Amino acid sequence: YFLKAEDQQRGSDEFHGTGGPLSVEDQRIKLDILDVFMNAAEEIGIPKVNDFNTGTNHGCGYFQVTVKNGLRCSTSVGYLRPIKNRKNLKIETNAHVKNIEFDKKKAIGLSFWKGNQLIKVRAKKEVILSAGSIGSPHILQVSGVGDATKLNKHGINIICNLPGVGNNLQDHIMMRP
């Protein structure tokens, strides 16, 4: 069954904000198979969790999703679409970042592949890295930011020895409807 829109949204509290560009809602769908699975897990000692944002992540339950009015609210929809026509922003699609360019420890631009062409761009003010939990550490590491002992093995010039980059990534096992 589907939840009503007013039952999907939570109010602002210490774990949840409201009004930001990335809309987060409770899932609209509840499935008997998932409820049976959660009841079985609870019977063997795995607690039900009503809200995974409170820091109580051991357990099972429905998780919130980035959705607004039934449609996926991606970072592109929430952040880029409203500003895509700014004169100081150029969006490249079908591109793959090779590495961040540094001047000492300051990021000054990046190199990326578009088809077979390597393109270098320089930032006027700042470089913002937003490539997800896998892509961001990868780009940092190939750019020389990460665990120096690991990067040295691959012949990568060290910009900054930060052993935590790319560590402690964990899978979040979930059943989807």
mmCIF file of C-alpha atoms in Angstrom:
data_model
loop_
_atom_site.group_PDB
_atom_site.id
_atom_site.type_symbol
_atom_site.label_atom_id
_atom_site.label_comp_id
_atom_site.label_asym_id
_atom_site.label_seq_id
_atom_site.Cartn_x
_atom_site.Cartn_y
_atom_site.Cartn_z
ATOM 1 C CA TYR A 1 0.000 0.000 0.000
ATOM 2 C CA PHE A 2 1.091 3.582 -0.500
ATOM 3 C CA LEU A 3 1.414 6.193 2.235
ATOM 4 C CA LYS A 4 -0.219 9.581 1.981
ATOM 5 C CA ALA A 5 2.100 12.516 1.306
ATOM 6 C CA GLU A 6 1.527 13.994 4.782
ATOM 7 C CA ASP A 7 2.662 10.705 6.367
ATOM 8 C CA GLN A 8 5.961 10.692 4.432
ATOM 9 C CA GLN A 9 7.607 13.875 5.648
ATOM 10 C CA ARG A 10 9.241 14.375 9.018
ATOM 11 C CA GLY A 11 9.546 17.694 10.758
ATOM 12 C CA SER A 12 12.770 19.469 11.562
ATOM 13 C CA ASP A 13 14.618 18.115 14.616
ATOM 14 C CA GLU A 14 18.220 17.451 15.655
ATOM 15 C CA PHE A 15 18.482 14.683 13.017
ATOM 16 C CA HIS A 16 16.416 16.170 10.174
ATOM 17 C CA GLY A 17 16.274 19.503 8.435
ATOM 18 C CA THR A 18 13.582 20.892 6.187
ATOM 19 C CA GLY A 19 13.502 23.141 3.160
ATOM 20 C CA GLY A 20 16.846 22.195 1.606
ATOM 21 C CA PRO A 21 17.404 21.609 -2.101
ATOM 22 C CA LEU A 22 17.649 17.807 -1.730
ATOM 23 C CA SER A 23 14.236 16.496 -0.704
ATOM 24 C CA VAL A 24 14.167 13.462 1.606
ATOM 25 C CA GLU A 25 10.978 11.546 2.355
ATOM 26 C CA ASP A 26 9.883 8.280 3.903
ATOM 27 C CA GLN A 27 9.190 5.674 1.252
ATOM 28 C CA ARG A 28 5.689 5.708 -0.182
ATOM 29 C CA ILE A 29 5.423 1.956 -0.400
ATOM 30 C CA LYS A 30 5.140 -0.677 2.309
ATOM 31 C CA LEU A 31 5.306 -4.336 1.264
ATOM 32 C CA ASP A 32 4.120 -7.357 3.214
ATOM 33 C CA ILE A 33 7.289 -9.307 2.294
ATOM 34 C CA LEU A 34 9.487 -6.600 3.812
ATOM 35 C CA ASP A 35 7.366 -6.426 6.955
ATOM 36 C CA VAL A 36 7.559 -10.237 7.317
ATOM 37 C CA PHE A 37 11.345 -10.062 6.841
ATOM 38 C CA MET A 38 11.664 -7.362 9.536
ATOM 39 C CA ASN A 39 9.468 -9.351 11.935
ATOM 40 C CA ALA A 40 11.623 -12.453 11.379
ATOM 41 C CA ALA A 41 14.793 -10.426 11.973
ATOM 42 C CA GLU A 42 13.307 -9.036 15.187
ATOM 43 C CA GLU A 43 12.542 -12.575 16.384
ATOM 44 C CA ILE A 44 16.252 -13.466 16.200
ATOM 45 C CA GLY A 45 17.359 -10.288 17.962
ATOM 46 C CA ILE A 46 17.814 -7.764 15.155
ATOM 47 C CA PRO A 47 15.843 -4.707 16.220
ATOM 48 C CA LYS A 48 13.495 -2.696 14.047
ATOM 49 C CA VAL A 49 14.734 0.826 13.366
ATOM 50 C CA ASN A 50 12.271 3.601 12.613
ATOM 51 C CA ASP A 51 14.883 6.190 11.654
ATOM 52 C CA PHE A 52 18.429 5.420 10.507
ATOM 53 C CA ASN A 53 19.499 9.068 10.873
ATOM 54 C CA THR A 54 19.562 8.959 14.676
ATOM 55 C CA GLY A 55 22.829 7.016 14.833
ATOM 56 C CA THR A 56 21.102 3.724 15.674
ATOM 57 C CA ASN A 57 22.043 1.887 12.520
ATOM 58 C CA HIS A 58 22.042 -1.699 13.806
ATOM 59 C CA GLY A 59 18.762 -3.207 12.746
ATOM 60 C CA CYS A 60 16.325 -3.227 9.888
ATOM 61 C CA GLY A 61 13.577 -0.949 8.727
ATOM 62 C CA TYR A 62 12.400 1.225 5.907
ATOM 63 C CA PHE A 63 14.933 3.873 4.942
ATOM 64 C CA GLN A 64 14.261 7.332 3.664
ATOM 65 C CA VAL A 65 14.801 8.174 0.021
ATOM 66 C CA THR A 66 15.681 11.311 -1.912
ATOM 67 C CA VAL A 67 12.292 11.855 -3.506
ATOM 68 C CA LYS A 68 9.969 14.818 -3.942
ATOM 69 C CA ASN A 69 6.321 14.277 -4.830
ATOM 70 C CA GLY A 70 7.039 10.733 -6.012
ATOM 71 C CA LEU A 71 9.956 11.668 -8.285
ATOM 72 C CA ARG A 72 13.662 11.057 -7.633
ATOM 73 C CA CYS A 73 15.332 14.178 -6.273
ATOM 74 C CA SER A 74 18.966 13.689 -7.231
ATOM 75 C CA THR A 75 21.750 16.156 -6.513
ATOM 76 C CA SER A 76 21.441 17.176 -10.151
ATOM 77 C CA VAL A 77 17.750 17.998 -9.693
ATOM 78 C CA GLY A 78 18.183 19.640 -6.291
ATOM 79 C CA TYR A 79 21.429 21.561 -6.764
ATOM 80 C CA LEU A 80 22.408 21.831 -10.440
ATOM 81 C CA ARG A 81 19.088 22.336 -12.218
ATOM 82 C CA PRO A 82 18.269 25.573 -10.347
ATOM 83 C CA ILE A 83 21.664 27.132 -11.209
ATOM 84 C CA LYS A 84 22.520 25.513 -14.541
ATOM 85 C CA ASN A 85 22.287 28.810 -16.446
ATOM 86 C CA ARG A 86 24.814 30.705 -14.313
ATOM 87 C CA LYS A 87 27.575 32.355 -16.349
ATOM 88 C CA ASN A 88 30.265 31.069 -13.962
ATOM 89 C CA LEU A 89 29.206 27.420 -14.319
ATOM 90 C CA LYS A 90 29.844 25.020 -17.180
ATOM 91 C CA ILE A 91 28.415 21.522 -16.881
ATOM 92 C CA GLU A 92 30.230 18.792 -18.819
ATOM 93 C CA THR A 93 28.413 15.531 -19.460
ATOM 94 C CA ASN A 94 29.856 12.247 -20.728
ATOM 95 C CA ALA A 95 33.172 13.175 -19.125
ATOM 96 C CA HIS A 96 35.473 11.209 -16.787
ATOM 97 C CA VAL A 97 37.769 12.983 -14.326
ATOM 98 C CA LYS A 98 41.411 11.927 -14.637
ATOM 99 C CA ASN A 99 42.758 13.908 -11.685
ATOM 100 C CA ILE A 100 42.733 17.159 -9.751
ATOM 101 C CA GLU A 101 45.548 19.577 -10.617
ATOM 102 C CA PHE A 102 47.410 21.041 -7.628
ATOM 103 C CA ASP A 103 49.771 23.939 -7.005
ATOM 104 C CA LYS A 104 51.509 22.624 -3.894
ATOM 105 C CA LYS A 105 48.486 21.687 -1.733
ATOM 106 C CA LYS A 106 45.977 24.018 -3.389
ATOM 107 C CA ALA A 107 43.559 22.533 -5.938
ATOM 108 C CA ILE A 108 43.669 24.767 -9.006
ATOM 109 C CA GLY A 109 41.830 22.754 -11.650
ATOM 110 C CA LEU A 110 41.395 19.297 -13.085
ATOM 111 C CA SER A 111 41.936 17.098 -16.087
ATOM 112 C CA PHE A 112 39.148 15.036 -17.588
ATOM 113 C CA TRP A 113 38.542 12.752 -20.527
ATOM 114 C CA LYS A 114 35.793 13.530 -22.983
ATOM 115 C CA GLY A 115 35.842 10.774 -25.550
ATOM 116 C CA ASN A 116 39.503 10.345 -26.488
ATOM 117 C CA GLN A 117 40.416 13.943 -25.699
ATOM 118 C CA LEU A 118 42.130 14.916 -22.443
ATOM 119 C CA ILE A 119 40.923 18.358 -21.378
ATOM 120 C CA LYS A 120 42.510 20.495 -18.654
ATOM 121 C CA VAL A 121 40.501 23.218 -16.960
ATOM 122 C CA ARG A 122 41.583 25.753 -14.386
ATOM 123 C CA ALA A 123 39.377 27.054 -11.570
ATOM 124 C CA LYS A 124 39.084 30.782 -10.993
ATOM 125 C CA LYS A 125 38.157 30.415 -7.313
ATOM 126 C CA GLU A 126 37.666 26.851 -6.089
ATOM 127 C CA VAL A 127 37.400 23.188 -7.013
ATOM 128 C CA ILE A 128 34.440 21.293 -5.568
ATOM 129 C CA LEU A 129 34.757 17.517 -5.520
ATOM 130 C CA SER A 130 31.412 15.750 -5.423
ATOM 131 C CA ALA A 131 31.754 12.327 -6.994
ATOM 132 C CA GLY A 132 30.132 10.095 -4.366
ATOM 133 C CA SER A 133 31.483 7.716 -1.764
ATOM 134 C CA ILE A 134 33.514 5.706 -4.285
ATOM 135 C CA GLY A 135 34.376 8.306 -6.923
ATOM 136 C CA SER A 136 35.554 11.067 -4.564
ATOM 137 C CA PRO A 137 38.206 8.965 -2.766
ATOM 138 C CA HIS A 138 39.312 7.503 -6.106
ATOM 139 C CA ILE A 139 39.822 10.948 -7.642
ATOM 140 C CA LEU A 140 41.659 12.156 -4.527
ATOM 141 C CA GLN A 141 43.932 9.116 -4.549
ATOM 142 C CA VAL A 142 44.856 9.285 -8.246
ATOM 143 C CA SER A 143 45.524 12.988 -7.674
ATOM 144 C CA GLY A 144 48.015 12.244 -4.865
ATOM 145 C CA VAL A 145 45.824 12.704 -1.783
ATOM 146 C CA GLY A 146 45.601 9.563 0.348
ATOM 147 C CA ASP A 147 47.698 6.912 2.051
ATOM 148 C CA ALA A 148 51.250 7.597 0.839
ATOM 149 C CA THR A 149 52.355 3.954 1.207
ATOM 150 C CA LYS A 150 49.517 2.773 -1.044
ATOM 151 C CA LEU A 151 49.899 5.591 -3.559
ATOM 152 C CA ASN A 152 53.687 5.137 -3.803
ATOM 153 C CA LYS A 153 53.136 1.507 -4.878
ATOM 154 C CA HIS A 154 51.300 2.846 -7.923
ATOM 155 C CA GLY A 155 53.823 5.553 -8.734
ATOM 156 C CA ILE A 156 51.472 8.391 -7.765
ATOM 157 C CA ASN A 157 53.119 11.680 -6.740
ATOM 158 C CA ILE A 158 52.110 12.472 -3.138
ATOM 159 C CA ILE A 159 50.393 15.828 -2.615
ATOM 160 C CA CYS A 160 49.123 15.086 0.893
ATOM 161 C CA ASN A 161 49.458 11.944 3.017
ATOM 162 C CA LEU A 162 45.928 11.306 4.336
ATOM 163 C CA PRO A 163 45.687 7.590 5.198
ATOM 164 C CA GLY A 164 41.913 7.761 5.846
ATOM 165 C CA VAL A 165 40.991 8.591 2.245
ATOM 166 C CA GLY A 166 39.083 5.619 0.839
ATOM 167 C CA ASN A 167 39.122 3.655 4.091
ATOM 168 C CA ASN A 168 36.164 2.402 6.109
ATOM 169 C CA LEU A 169 33.794 2.169 3.149
ATOM 170 C CA GLN A 170 30.965 -0.193 4.078
ATOM 171 C CA ASP A 171 28.176 -1.834 2.181
ATOM 172 C CA HIS A 172 24.640 -1.189 3.375
ATOM 173 C CA ILE A 173 22.729 -4.337 2.550
ATOM 174 C CA MET A 174 19.104 -3.678 1.699
ATOM 175 C CA MET A 175 16.120 -5.305 0.088
ATOM 176 C CA ARG A 176 14.320 -3.095 -2.363
ATOM 177 C CA PRO A 177 10.671 -3.346 -3.345
#
